[in-house]
Amino acid sequence: MVSWSVLMRIQATLQKEMVREFLAEFMSTYVMMVFGLGSIAHMVLGGKKFGSYLSVNLAFGFGVTIGMHVAGNISGAHMNAAVTFTTCALGRMPWRKFPVYVLGQFLGSFMAAVTIYSLFYTAIIHFSGNLLTVTGPTATAGIFATYLPEHMILWRGFLDEMFITGMLQLCLFAITDKDNNPALRGTEALVVGLLIVIIGASLGMNSGYAMNPSRDLPPRFFTFIAGWGKQVFSAGDNWWWVPVVAPLLGAYLGGIIYVIFIGSSIPRKPQSLENSMVCEDDRITELPKNPACPTLSGSMPLEQF
């Protein structure tokens, strides 16, 4: 039997902030990806009798909603390395947490791919004729990662991923901006889920709307080691790197655009004179308990998403 002291040490470790955030990102991403990848498996393997493009949008959207309920109050439930990158780049979260969040997301996404492969293994083998392919009429690699359709070329796909991820990040900031017109308290997860559905239904056909390195790269790596081979990286003119890089750039640009054009133009409530004081450089800051002029940073800290 495990000793009581060992259990106490394990409990103490799990209560550490970084560990809790890692596990929160792992579990929320796992939940989102199980629902999302499962819906694609239904659409591909069921001959569209058990699923459709709309059902994929709904599954990913509400998978995000449930993921936010799983981890929202612990880590913020980013479930997206591009969102985490932008959150750190704009000063809303320290960079030291970036690898912790991304590692949790990548492992959660990878394990979701393992789960879906295990659950649908016989269906995959039956549909593909025991031949795991990336392209063609019996291709099954698209269950796990995104691939360019025939009408797209690489640079257009890059711009597409960058644009839709920018739209995602801009709307996320709007939904959670308490100084603007945020979603009603308690409805944020539902509104974000609906946002994913809307993006998929309106902008998803060109590149598969990965919008998320954590959604695309770990399942792609799983298909590489599970038998689909090197073509999962070489297909579509080496498309694999685009869902990793383009969302990072797009999310950052979308966040910057919101902060500059919307966030900076929102009127702030004036501080009362009894709770503030003016220092030598004429800037107003909150009066500390010890009545001495504090060091001014020049800006208010941004809230973490």
PDB file of C-alpha atoms in Angstrom, residues 21-300:
ATOM      1  CA  GLU A  21      -2.215  24.861 -14.732  1.00  0.00           C
ATOM      2  CA  PHE A  22      -0.387  22.142 -16.650  1.00  0.00           C
ATOM      3  CA  LEU A  23      -3.029  19.560 -15.741  1.00  0.00           C
ATOM      4  CA  ALA A  24      -5.828  22.022 -16.519  1.00  0.00           C
ATOM      5  CA  GLU A  25      -4.477  22.685 -20.014  1.00  0.00           C
ATOM      6  CA  PHE A  26      -3.900  18.959 -20.529  1.00  0.00           C
ATOM      7  CA  MET A  27      -7.436  17.970 -19.540  1.00  0.00           C
ATOM      8  CA  SER A  28      -9.258  20.824 -21.268  1.00  0.00           C
ATOM      9  CA  THR A  29      -7.360  20.264 -24.526  1.00  0.00           C
ATOM     10  CA  TYR A  30      -7.944  16.527 -24.288  1.00  0.00           C
ATOM     11  CA  VAL A  31     -11.685  17.031 -23.890  1.00  0.00           C
ATOM     12  CA  MET A  32     -11.885  19.497 -26.787  1.00  0.00           C
ATOM     13  CA  MET A  33      -9.868  17.260 -29.107  1.00  0.00           C
ATOM     14  CA  VAL A  34     -11.692  14.022 -28.277  1.00  0.00           C
ATOM     15  CA  PHE A  35     -15.002  15.608 -29.237  1.00  0.00           C
ATOM     16  CA  GLY A  36     -13.533  17.341 -32.303  1.00  0.00           C
ATOM     17  CA  LEU A  37     -11.554  14.434 -33.733  1.00  0.00           C
ATOM     18  CA  GLY A  38     -14.390  12.039 -32.959  1.00  0.00           C
ATOM     19  CA  SER A  39     -16.768  14.137 -35.033  1.00  0.00           C
ATOM     20  CA  ILE A  40     -14.357  14.082 -37.999  1.00  0.00           C
ATOM     21  CA  ALA A  41     -14.071  10.297 -37.668  1.00  0.00           C
ATOM     22  CA  HIS A  42     -17.850  10.034 -37.878  1.00  0.00           C
ATOM     23  CA  MET A  43     -17.941  12.221 -41.006  1.00  0.00           C
ATOM     24  CA  VAL A  44     -15.080  10.420 -42.790  1.00  0.00           C
ATOM     25  CA  LEU A  45     -15.679   6.819 -41.784  1.00  0.00           C
ATOM     26  CA  GLY A  46     -19.468   6.860 -41.712  1.00  0.00           C
ATOM     27  CA  GLY A  47     -19.911   7.916 -45.311  1.00  0.00           C
ATOM     28  CA  LYS A  48     -21.594  11.113 -44.077  1.00  0.00           C
ATOM     29  CA  LYS A  49     -24.430   9.045 -42.628  1.00  0.00           C
ATOM     30  CA  PHE A  50     -23.161   9.672 -39.096  1.00  0.00           C
ATOM     31  CA  GLY A  51     -21.688  13.133 -39.493  1.00  0.00           C
ATOM     32  CA  SER A  52     -21.314  16.238 -41.610  1.00  0.00           C
ATOM     33  CA  TYR A  53     -19.209  19.379 -41.820  1.00  0.00           C
ATOM     34  CA  LEU A  54     -21.757  21.111 -39.611  1.00  0.00           C
ATOM     35  CA  SER A  55     -21.473  18.405 -36.984  1.00  0.00           C
ATOM     36  CA  VAL A  56     -17.680  18.891 -36.972  1.00  0.00           C
ATOM     37  CA  ASN A  57     -18.131  22.617 -36.371  1.00  0.00           C
ATOM     38  CA  LEU A  58     -20.578  21.960 -33.552  1.00  0.00           C
ATOM     39  CA  ALA A  59     -18.369  19.314 -31.942  1.00  0.00           C
ATOM     40  CA  PHE A  60     -15.259  21.499 -31.941  1.00  0.00           C
ATOM     41  CA  GLY A  61     -17.241  24.535 -30.790  1.00  0.00           C
ATOM     42  CA  PHE A  62     -18.960  22.856 -27.898  1.00  0.00           C
ATOM     43  CA  GLY A  63     -15.805  20.860 -27.175  1.00  0.00           C
ATOM     44  CA  VAL A  64     -14.168  24.223 -26.496  1.00  0.00           C
ATOM     45  CA  THR A  65     -17.138  25.173 -24.302  1.00  0.00           C
ATOM     46  CA  ILE A  66     -16.796  22.031 -22.191  1.00  0.00           C
ATOM     47  CA  GLY A  67     -13.021  22.445 -22.079  1.00  0.00           C
ATOM     48  CA  MET A  68     -13.465  25.930 -20.654  1.00  0.00           C
ATOM     49  CA  HIS A  69     -15.741  24.538 -17.964  1.00  0.00           C
ATOM     50  CA  VAL A  70     -13.108  21.911 -17.161  1.00  0.00           C
ATOM     51  CA  ALA A  71     -10.247  24.360 -16.639  1.00  0.00           C
ATOM     52  CA  GLY A  72     -11.440  27.951 -16.989  1.00  0.00           C
ATOM     53  CA  ASN A  73     -10.901  29.020 -13.391  1.00  0.00           C
ATOM     54  CA  ILE A  74      -7.532  27.269 -13.112  1.00  0.00           C
ATOM     55  CA  SER A  75      -5.543  28.111 -16.233  1.00  0.00           C
ATOM     56  CA  GLY A  76      -7.990  30.125 -18.312  1.00  0.00           C
ATOM     57  CA  ALA A  77      -8.430  27.061 -20.550  1.00  0.00           C
ATOM     58  CA  HIS A  78      -6.432  28.395 -23.485  1.00  0.00           C
ATOM     59  CA  MET A  79      -6.296  25.005 -25.268  1.00  0.00           C
ATOM     60  CA  ASN A  80      -4.417  26.849 -28.003  1.00  0.00           C
ATOM     61  CA  ALA A  81      -0.696  27.632 -28.214  1.00  0.00           C
ATOM     62  CA  ALA A  82      -1.423  30.694 -30.362  1.00  0.00           C
ATOM     63  CA  VAL A  83      -3.700  32.139 -27.667  1.00  0.00           C
ATOM     64  CA  THR A  84      -1.088  31.383 -25.006  1.00  0.00           C
ATOM     65  CA  PHE A  85       1.638  33.004 -27.131  1.00  0.00           C
ATOM     66  CA  THR A  86      -0.419  36.166 -27.616  1.00  0.00           C
ATOM     67  CA  THR A  87      -1.364  36.291 -23.942  1.00  0.00           C
ATOM     68  CA  CYS A  88       2.324  36.236 -23.005  1.00  0.00           C
ATOM     69  CA  ALA A  89       3.446  38.570 -25.803  1.00  0.00           C
ATOM     70  CA  LEU A  90       0.961  41.242 -24.709  1.00  0.00           C
ATOM     71  CA  GLY A  91       2.031  41.026 -21.079  1.00  0.00           C
ATOM     72  CA  ARG A  92      -1.095  39.326 -19.752  1.00  0.00           C
ATOM     73  CA  MET A  93       0.798  36.267 -18.506  1.00  0.00           C
ATOM     74  CA  PRO A  94       4.487  35.700 -17.655  1.00  0.00           C
ATOM     75  CA  TRP A  95       6.594  33.919 -20.292  1.00  0.00           C
ATOM     76  CA  ARG A  96       7.724  31.338 -17.746  1.00  0.00           C
ATOM     77  CA  LYS A  97       4.250  29.791 -17.984  1.00  0.00           C
ATOM     78  CA  PHE A  98       4.335  29.500 -21.774  1.00  0.00           C
ATOM     79  CA  PRO A  99       6.159  26.134 -21.989  1.00  0.00           C
ATOM     80  CA  VAL A 100       3.997  24.727 -19.179  1.00  0.00           C
ATOM     81  CA  TYR A 101       0.765  25.628 -20.970  1.00  0.00           C
ATOM     82  CA  VAL A 102       1.952  24.466 -24.392  1.00  0.00           C
ATOM     83  CA  LEU A 103       3.319  21.176 -23.079  1.00  0.00           C
ATOM     84  CA  GLY A 104      -0.010  20.455 -21.384  1.00  0.00           C
ATOM     85  CA  GLN A 105      -1.891  21.316 -24.574  1.00  0.00           C
ATOM     86  CA  PHE A 106       0.370  19.205 -26.799  1.00  0.00           C
ATOM     87  CA  LEU A 107       0.161  16.163 -24.528  1.00  0.00           C
ATOM     88  CA  GLY A 108      -3.607  16.499 -24.188  1.00  0.00           C
ATOM     89  CA  SER A 109      -4.014  16.751 -27.959  1.00  0.00           C
ATOM     90  CA  PHE A 110      -1.682  13.803 -28.570  1.00  0.00           C
ATOM     91  CA  MET A 111      -3.539  11.611 -26.082  1.00  0.00           C
ATOM     92  CA  ALA A 112      -6.854  12.593 -27.676  1.00  0.00           C
ATOM     93  CA  ALA A 113      -5.508  11.362 -31.021  1.00  0.00           C
ATOM     94  CA  VAL A 114      -4.433   8.099 -29.380  1.00  0.00           C
ATOM     95  CA  THR A 115      -7.907   7.742 -27.871  1.00  0.00           C
ATOM     96  CA  ILE A 116      -9.765   8.356 -31.147  1.00  0.00           C
ATOM     97  CA  TYR A 117      -7.445   5.995 -33.033  1.00  0.00           C
ATOM     98  CA  SER A 118      -8.093   3.280 -30.459  1.00  0.00           C
ATOM     99  CA  LEU A 119     -11.867   3.782 -30.445  1.00  0.00           C
ATOM    100  CA  PHE A 120     -12.198   3.893 -34.243  1.00  0.00           C
ATOM    101  CA  TYR A 121      -9.389   1.481 -35.161  1.00  0.00           C
ATOM    102  CA  THR A 122     -11.595  -1.196 -36.740  1.00  0.00           C
ATOM    103  CA  ALA A 123     -13.601   1.426 -38.641  1.00  0.00           C
ATOM    104  CA  ILE A 124     -10.382   3.017 -39.934  1.00  0.00           C
ATOM    105  CA  ILE A 125      -9.030  -0.339 -41.112  1.00  0.00           C
ATOM    106  CA  HIS A 126     -12.362  -1.290 -42.731  1.00  0.00           C
ATOM    107  CA  PHE A 127     -12.744   2.052 -44.514  1.00  0.00           C
ATOM    108  CA  SER A 128      -9.146   2.223 -45.744  1.00  0.00           C
ATOM    109  CA  GLY A 129      -8.809  -1.436 -46.725  1.00  0.00           C
ATOM    110  CA  ASN A 130      -6.010  -1.851 -44.190  1.00  0.00           C
ATOM    111  CA  LEU A 131      -3.952   0.806 -46.004  1.00  0.00           C
ATOM    112  CA  LEU A 132      -3.335   4.026 -44.044  1.00  0.00           C
ATOM    113  CA  THR A 133      -3.167   6.840 -46.601  1.00  0.00           C
ATOM    114  CA  VAL A 134      -2.927  10.627 -46.460  1.00  0.00           C
ATOM    115  CA  THR A 135      -4.542  11.427 -49.818  1.00  0.00           C
ATOM    116  CA  GLY A 136      -7.054   9.709 -52.055  1.00  0.00           C
ATOM    117  CA  PRO A 137     -10.644   8.465 -51.711  1.00  0.00           C
ATOM    118  CA  THR A 138      -9.876   6.284 -48.682  1.00  0.00           C
ATOM    119  CA  ALA A 139      -7.542   8.736 -46.923  1.00  0.00           C
ATOM    120  CA  THR A 140      -7.892   8.753 -43.147  1.00  0.00           C
ATOM    121  CA  ALA A 141      -5.039  11.028 -42.012  1.00  0.00           C
ATOM    122  CA  GLY A 142      -7.440  13.973 -42.260  1.00  0.00           C
ATOM    123  CA  ILE A 143      -9.295  12.635 -39.237  1.00  0.00           C
ATOM    124  CA  PHE A 144      -6.406  13.816 -37.103  1.00  0.00           C
ATOM    125  CA  ALA A 145      -4.821  16.851 -38.785  1.00  0.00           C
ATOM    126  CA  THR A 146      -5.607  19.443 -41.451  1.00  0.00           C
ATOM    127  CA  TYR A 147      -4.520  19.188 -45.100  1.00  0.00           C
ATOM    128  CA  LEU A 148      -4.839  21.622 -47.978  1.00  0.00           C
ATOM    129  CA  PRO A 149      -7.675  20.915 -50.430  1.00  0.00           C
ATOM    130  CA  GLU A 150      -6.916  20.769 -54.151  1.00  0.00           C
ATOM    131  CA  HIS A 151      -8.116  24.326 -54.832  1.00  0.00           C
ATOM    132  CA  MET A 152      -5.605  25.886 -52.404  1.00  0.00           C
ATOM    133  CA  ILE A 153      -1.881  26.602 -52.609  1.00  0.00           C
ATOM    134  CA  LEU A 154       0.550  26.962 -49.742  1.00  0.00           C
ATOM    135  CA  TRP A 155       0.837  30.744 -49.421  1.00  0.00           C
ATOM    136  CA  ARG A 156      -2.921  31.226 -49.695  1.00  0.00           C
ATOM    137  CA  GLY A 157      -3.386  28.635 -46.994  1.00  0.00           C
ATOM    138  CA  PHE A 158      -0.888  30.493 -44.822  1.00  0.00           C
ATOM    139  CA  LEU A 159      -2.779  33.769 -45.225  1.00  0.00           C
ATOM    140  CA  ASP A 160      -6.061  31.986 -44.573  1.00  0.00           C
ATOM    141  CA  GLU A 161      -4.834  30.458 -41.309  1.00  0.00           C
ATOM    142  CA  MET A 162      -3.327  33.758 -40.224  1.00  0.00           C
ATOM    143  CA  PHE A 163      -6.521  35.690 -40.948  1.00  0.00           C
ATOM    144  CA  ILE A 164      -8.968  33.337 -39.242  1.00  0.00           C
ATOM    145  CA  THR A 165      -6.739  32.999 -36.171  1.00  0.00           C
ATOM    146  CA  GLY A 166      -6.521  36.780 -36.024  1.00  0.00           C
ATOM    147  CA  MET A 167     -10.312  36.926 -36.103  1.00  0.00           C
ATOM    148  CA  LEU A 168     -10.427  34.343 -33.326  1.00  0.00           C
ATOM    149  CA  GLN A 169      -8.064  36.282 -31.061  1.00  0.00           C
ATOM    150  CA  LEU A 170      -9.708  39.637 -31.730  1.00  0.00           C
ATOM    151  CA  CYS A 171     -13.116  38.208 -30.839  1.00  0.00           C
ATOM    152  CA  LEU A 172     -11.743  36.471 -27.732  1.00  0.00           C
ATOM    153  CA  PHE A 173     -10.454  39.793 -26.443  1.00  0.00           C
ATOM    154  CA  ALA A 174     -13.836  41.386 -27.155  1.00  0.00           C
ATOM    155  CA  ILE A 175     -15.731  38.612 -25.377  1.00  0.00           C
ATOM    156  CA  THR A 176     -13.563  38.887 -22.256  1.00  0.00           C
ATOM    157  CA  ASP A 177     -12.926  42.664 -22.139  1.00  0.00           C
ATOM    158  CA  LYS A 178     -14.671  43.853 -18.974  1.00  0.00           C
ATOM    159  CA  ASP A 179     -14.202  47.491 -20.006  1.00  0.00           C
ATOM    160  CA  ASN A 180     -16.084  47.016 -23.269  1.00  0.00           C
ATOM    161  CA  ASN A 181     -19.163  44.816 -23.764  1.00  0.00           C
ATOM    162  CA  PRO A 182     -18.152  41.340 -22.553  1.00  0.00           C
ATOM    163  CA  ALA A 183     -20.229  38.201 -22.509  1.00  0.00           C
ATOM    164  CA  LEU A 184     -22.498  37.918 -19.486  1.00  0.00           C
ATOM    165  CA  ARG A 185     -20.819  36.399 -16.477  1.00  0.00           C
ATOM    166  CA  GLY A 186     -21.109  32.628 -16.685  1.00  0.00           C
ATOM    167  CA  THR A 187     -21.817  32.581 -20.437  1.00  0.00           C
ATOM    168  CA  GLU A 188     -18.247  33.134 -21.659  1.00  0.00           C
ATOM    169  CA  ALA A 189     -17.655  29.453 -22.414  1.00  0.00           C
ATOM    170  CA  LEU A 190     -20.838  29.182 -24.450  1.00  0.00           C
ATOM    171  CA  VAL A 191     -20.110  32.364 -26.412  1.00  0.00           C
ATOM    172  CA  VAL A 192     -16.554  31.240 -27.211  1.00  0.00           C
ATOM    173  CA  GLY A 193     -17.920  27.879 -28.353  1.00  0.00           C
ATOM    174  CA  LEU A 194     -20.381  29.634 -30.646  1.00  0.00           C
ATOM    175  CA  LEU A 195     -17.497  31.724 -31.990  1.00  0.00           C
ATOM    176  CA  ILE A 196     -15.666  28.532 -33.025  1.00  0.00           C
ATOM    177  CA  VAL A 197     -18.810  27.244 -34.739  1.00  0.00           C
ATOM    178  CA  ILE A 198     -19.241  30.536 -36.615  1.00  0.00           C
ATOM    179  CA  ILE A 199     -15.618  30.609 -37.785  1.00  0.00           C
ATOM    180  CA  GLY A 200     -15.825  27.011 -38.979  1.00  0.00           C
ATOM    181  CA  ALA A 201     -19.142  27.524 -40.760  1.00  0.00           C
ATOM    182  CA  SER A 202     -18.057  30.729 -42.508  1.00  0.00           C
ATOM    183  CA  LEU A 203     -14.280  30.487 -43.006  1.00  0.00           C
ATOM    184  CA  GLY A 204     -13.269  26.874 -42.548  1.00  0.00           C
ATOM    185  CA  MET A 205     -13.272  25.269 -45.994  1.00  0.00           C
ATOM    186  CA  ASN A 206      -9.987  26.658 -47.365  1.00  0.00           C
ATOM    187  CA  SER A 207      -7.533  25.338 -44.794  1.00  0.00           C
ATOM    188  CA  GLY A 208      -9.542  23.331 -42.267  1.00  0.00           C
ATOM    189  CA  TYR A 209      -9.382  26.223 -39.747  1.00  0.00           C
ATOM    190  CA  ALA A 210      -6.796  24.653 -37.458  1.00  0.00           C
ATOM    191  CA  MET A 211      -6.131  28.075 -35.830  1.00  0.00           C
ATOM    192  CA  ASN A 212      -4.134  26.232 -33.247  1.00  0.00           C
ATOM    193  CA  PRO A 213      -0.684  24.557 -33.243  1.00  0.00           C
ATOM    194  CA  SER A 214      -1.855  22.433 -30.303  1.00  0.00           C
ATOM    195  CA  ARG A 215      -4.783  21.139 -32.338  1.00  0.00           C
ATOM    196  CA  ASP A 216      -2.775  20.173 -35.446  1.00  0.00           C
ATOM    197  CA  LEU A 217       0.840  19.245 -34.723  1.00  0.00           C
ATOM    198  CA  PRO A 218       0.504  16.602 -31.940  1.00  0.00           C
ATOM    199  CA  PRO A 219      -2.160  14.509 -33.774  1.00  0.00           C
ATOM    200  CA  ARG A 220      -0.102  14.822 -36.980  1.00  0.00           C
ATOM    201  CA  PHE A 221       2.940  13.495 -35.161  1.00  0.00           C
ATOM    202  CA  PHE A 222       0.806  10.636 -33.830  1.00  0.00           C
ATOM    203  CA  THR A 223      -0.241   9.657 -37.365  1.00  0.00           C
ATOM    204  CA  PHE A 224       3.432   9.698 -38.367  1.00  0.00           C
ATOM    205  CA  ILE A 225       4.351   7.109 -35.745  1.00  0.00           C
ATOM    206  CA  ALA A 226       1.081   5.146 -36.059  1.00  0.00           C
ATOM    207  CA  GLY A 227       1.625   4.084 -39.658  1.00  0.00           C
ATOM    208  CA  TRP A 228       0.673   6.915 -42.008  1.00  0.00           C
ATOM    209  CA  GLY A 229       4.347   7.693 -42.597  1.00  0.00           C
ATOM    210  CA  LYS A 230       6.316  10.738 -43.716  1.00  0.00           C
ATOM    211  CA  GLN A 231       3.607  11.909 -46.106  1.00  0.00           C
ATOM    212  CA  VAL A 232       1.736  13.485 -43.181  1.00  0.00           C
ATOM    213  CA  PHE A 233       4.519  16.121 -43.237  1.00  0.00           C
ATOM    214  CA  SER A 234       5.235  16.300 -46.967  1.00  0.00           C
ATOM    215  CA  ALA A 235       1.644  16.453 -48.262  1.00  0.00           C
ATOM    216  CA  GLY A 236       0.405  19.784 -49.602  1.00  0.00           C
ATOM    217  CA  ASP A 237       3.896  21.167 -50.329  1.00  0.00           C
ATOM    218  CA  ASN A 238       4.984  20.481 -46.741  1.00  0.00           C
ATOM    219  CA  TRP A 239       1.843  22.041 -45.316  1.00  0.00           C
ATOM    220  CA  TRP A 240       2.499  20.778 -41.772  1.00  0.00           C
ATOM    221  CA  TRP A 241       4.367  23.876 -40.563  1.00  0.00           C
ATOM    222  CA  VAL A 242       1.676  26.360 -41.637  1.00  0.00           C
ATOM    223  CA  PRO A 243      -0.878  25.451 -38.894  1.00  0.00           C
ATOM    224  CA  VAL A 244       1.991  25.918 -36.425  1.00  0.00           C
ATOM    225  CA  VAL A 245       3.435  29.275 -37.540  1.00  0.00           C
ATOM    226  CA  ALA A 246       0.500  31.106 -39.155  1.00  0.00           C
ATOM    227  CA  PRO A 247      -1.776  30.925 -36.079  1.00  0.00           C
ATOM    228  CA  LEU A 248       0.962  32.415 -33.889  1.00  0.00           C
ATOM    229  CA  LEU A 249       1.341  35.400 -36.201  1.00  0.00           C
ATOM    230  CA  GLY A 250      -2.389  35.753 -36.775  1.00  0.00           C
ATOM    231  CA  ALA A 251      -3.326  35.624 -33.106  1.00  0.00           C
ATOM    232  CA  TYR A 252      -0.681  38.199 -32.218  1.00  0.00           C
ATOM    233  CA  LEU A 253      -1.822  40.567 -34.971  1.00  0.00           C
ATOM    234  CA  GLY A 254      -5.474  40.100 -34.005  1.00  0.00           C
ATOM    235  CA  GLY A 255      -4.667  40.870 -30.385  1.00  0.00           C
ATOM    236  CA  ILE A 256      -2.635  43.943 -31.316  1.00  0.00           C
ATOM    237  CA  ILE A 257      -5.416  45.238 -33.564  1.00  0.00           C
ATOM    238  CA  TYR A 258      -7.979  44.889 -30.773  1.00  0.00           C
ATOM    239  CA  VAL A 259      -5.761  46.548 -28.177  1.00  0.00           C
ATOM    240  CA  ILE A 260      -4.879  49.490 -30.457  1.00  0.00           C
ATOM    241  CA  PHE A 261      -8.161  50.168 -32.233  1.00  0.00           C
ATOM    242  CA  ILE A 262     -10.684  49.083 -29.587  1.00  0.00           C
ATOM    243  CA  GLY A 263      -9.046  48.649 -26.194  1.00  0.00           C
ATOM    244  CA  SER A 264      -7.184  51.968 -26.234  1.00  0.00           C
ATOM    245  CA  SER A 265     -10.300  53.902 -27.279  1.00  0.00           C
ATOM    246  CA  ILE A 266     -12.572  52.650 -24.480  1.00  0.00           C
ATOM    247  CA  PRO A 267     -13.241  55.449 -21.953  1.00  0.00           C
ATOM    248  CA  ARG A 268     -11.896  54.610 -18.513  1.00  0.00           C
ATOM    249  CA  LYS A 269     -13.716  55.502 -15.330  1.00  0.00           C
ATOM    250  CA  PRO A 270     -12.062  58.533 -13.685  1.00  0.00           C
ATOM    251  CA  GLN A 271     -10.447  57.934 -10.327  1.00  0.00           C
ATOM    252  CA  SER A 272     -11.707  59.894  -7.345  1.00  0.00           C
ATOM    253  CA  LEU A 273      -9.201  62.352  -5.904  1.00  0.00           C
ATOM    254  CA  GLU A 274      -9.438  60.846  -2.462  1.00  0.00           C
ATOM    255  CA  ASN A 275      -8.111  57.522  -3.816  1.00  0.00           C
ATOM    256  CA  SER A 276      -5.428  58.963  -6.073  1.00  0.00           C
ATOM    257  CA  MET A 277      -2.575  61.425  -6.113  1.00  0.00           C
ATOM    258  CA  VAL A 278      -0.435  63.116  -8.752  1.00  0.00           C
ATOM    259  CA  CYS A 279       3.303  62.580  -8.733  1.00  0.00           C
ATOM    260  CA  GLU A 280       5.988  64.768 -10.202  1.00  0.00           C
ATOM    261  CA  ASP A 281       5.399  63.677 -13.793  1.00  0.00           C
ATOM    262  CA  ASP A 282       1.656  64.573 -13.552  1.00  0.00           C
ATOM    263  CA  ARG A 283       0.482  60.986 -13.925  1.00  0.00           C
ATOM    264  CA  ILE A 284      -2.265  59.714 -11.629  1.00  0.00           C
ATOM    265  CA  THR A 285      -1.762  56.570  -9.679  1.00  0.00           C
ATOM    266  CA  GLU A 286      -3.494  54.865  -6.803  1.00  0.00           C
ATOM    267  CA  LEU A 287      -2.530  56.145  -3.359  1.00  0.00           C
ATOM    268  CA  PRO A 288      -0.677  53.488  -1.362  1.00  0.00           C
ATOM    269  CA  LYS A 289      -1.297  52.843   2.281  1.00  0.00           C
ATOM    270  CA  ASN A 290       2.052  54.476   3.058  1.00  0.00           C
ATOM    271  CA  PRO A 291       1.589  58.061   1.750  1.00  0.00           C
ATOM    272  CA  ALA A 292       4.686  58.252  -0.396  1.00  0.00           C
ATOM    273  CA  CYS A 293       4.794  58.693  -4.158  1.00  0.00           C
ATOM    274  CA  PRO A 294       5.135  55.209  -5.689  1.00  0.00           C
ATOM    275  CA  THR A 295       7.161  54.282  -8.727  1.00  0.00           C
ATOM    276  CA  LEU A 296       4.955  54.604 -11.805  1.00  0.00           C
ATOM    277  CA  SER A 297       5.003  51.966 -14.500  1.00  0.00           C
ATOM    278  CA  GLY A 298       3.146  54.093 -17.027  1.00  0.00           C
ATOM    279  CA  SER A 299       0.428  51.555 -17.687  1.00  0.00           C
ATOM    280  CA  MET A 300      -2.117  49.446 -15.879  1.00  0.00           C
TER     281      MET A 300
END
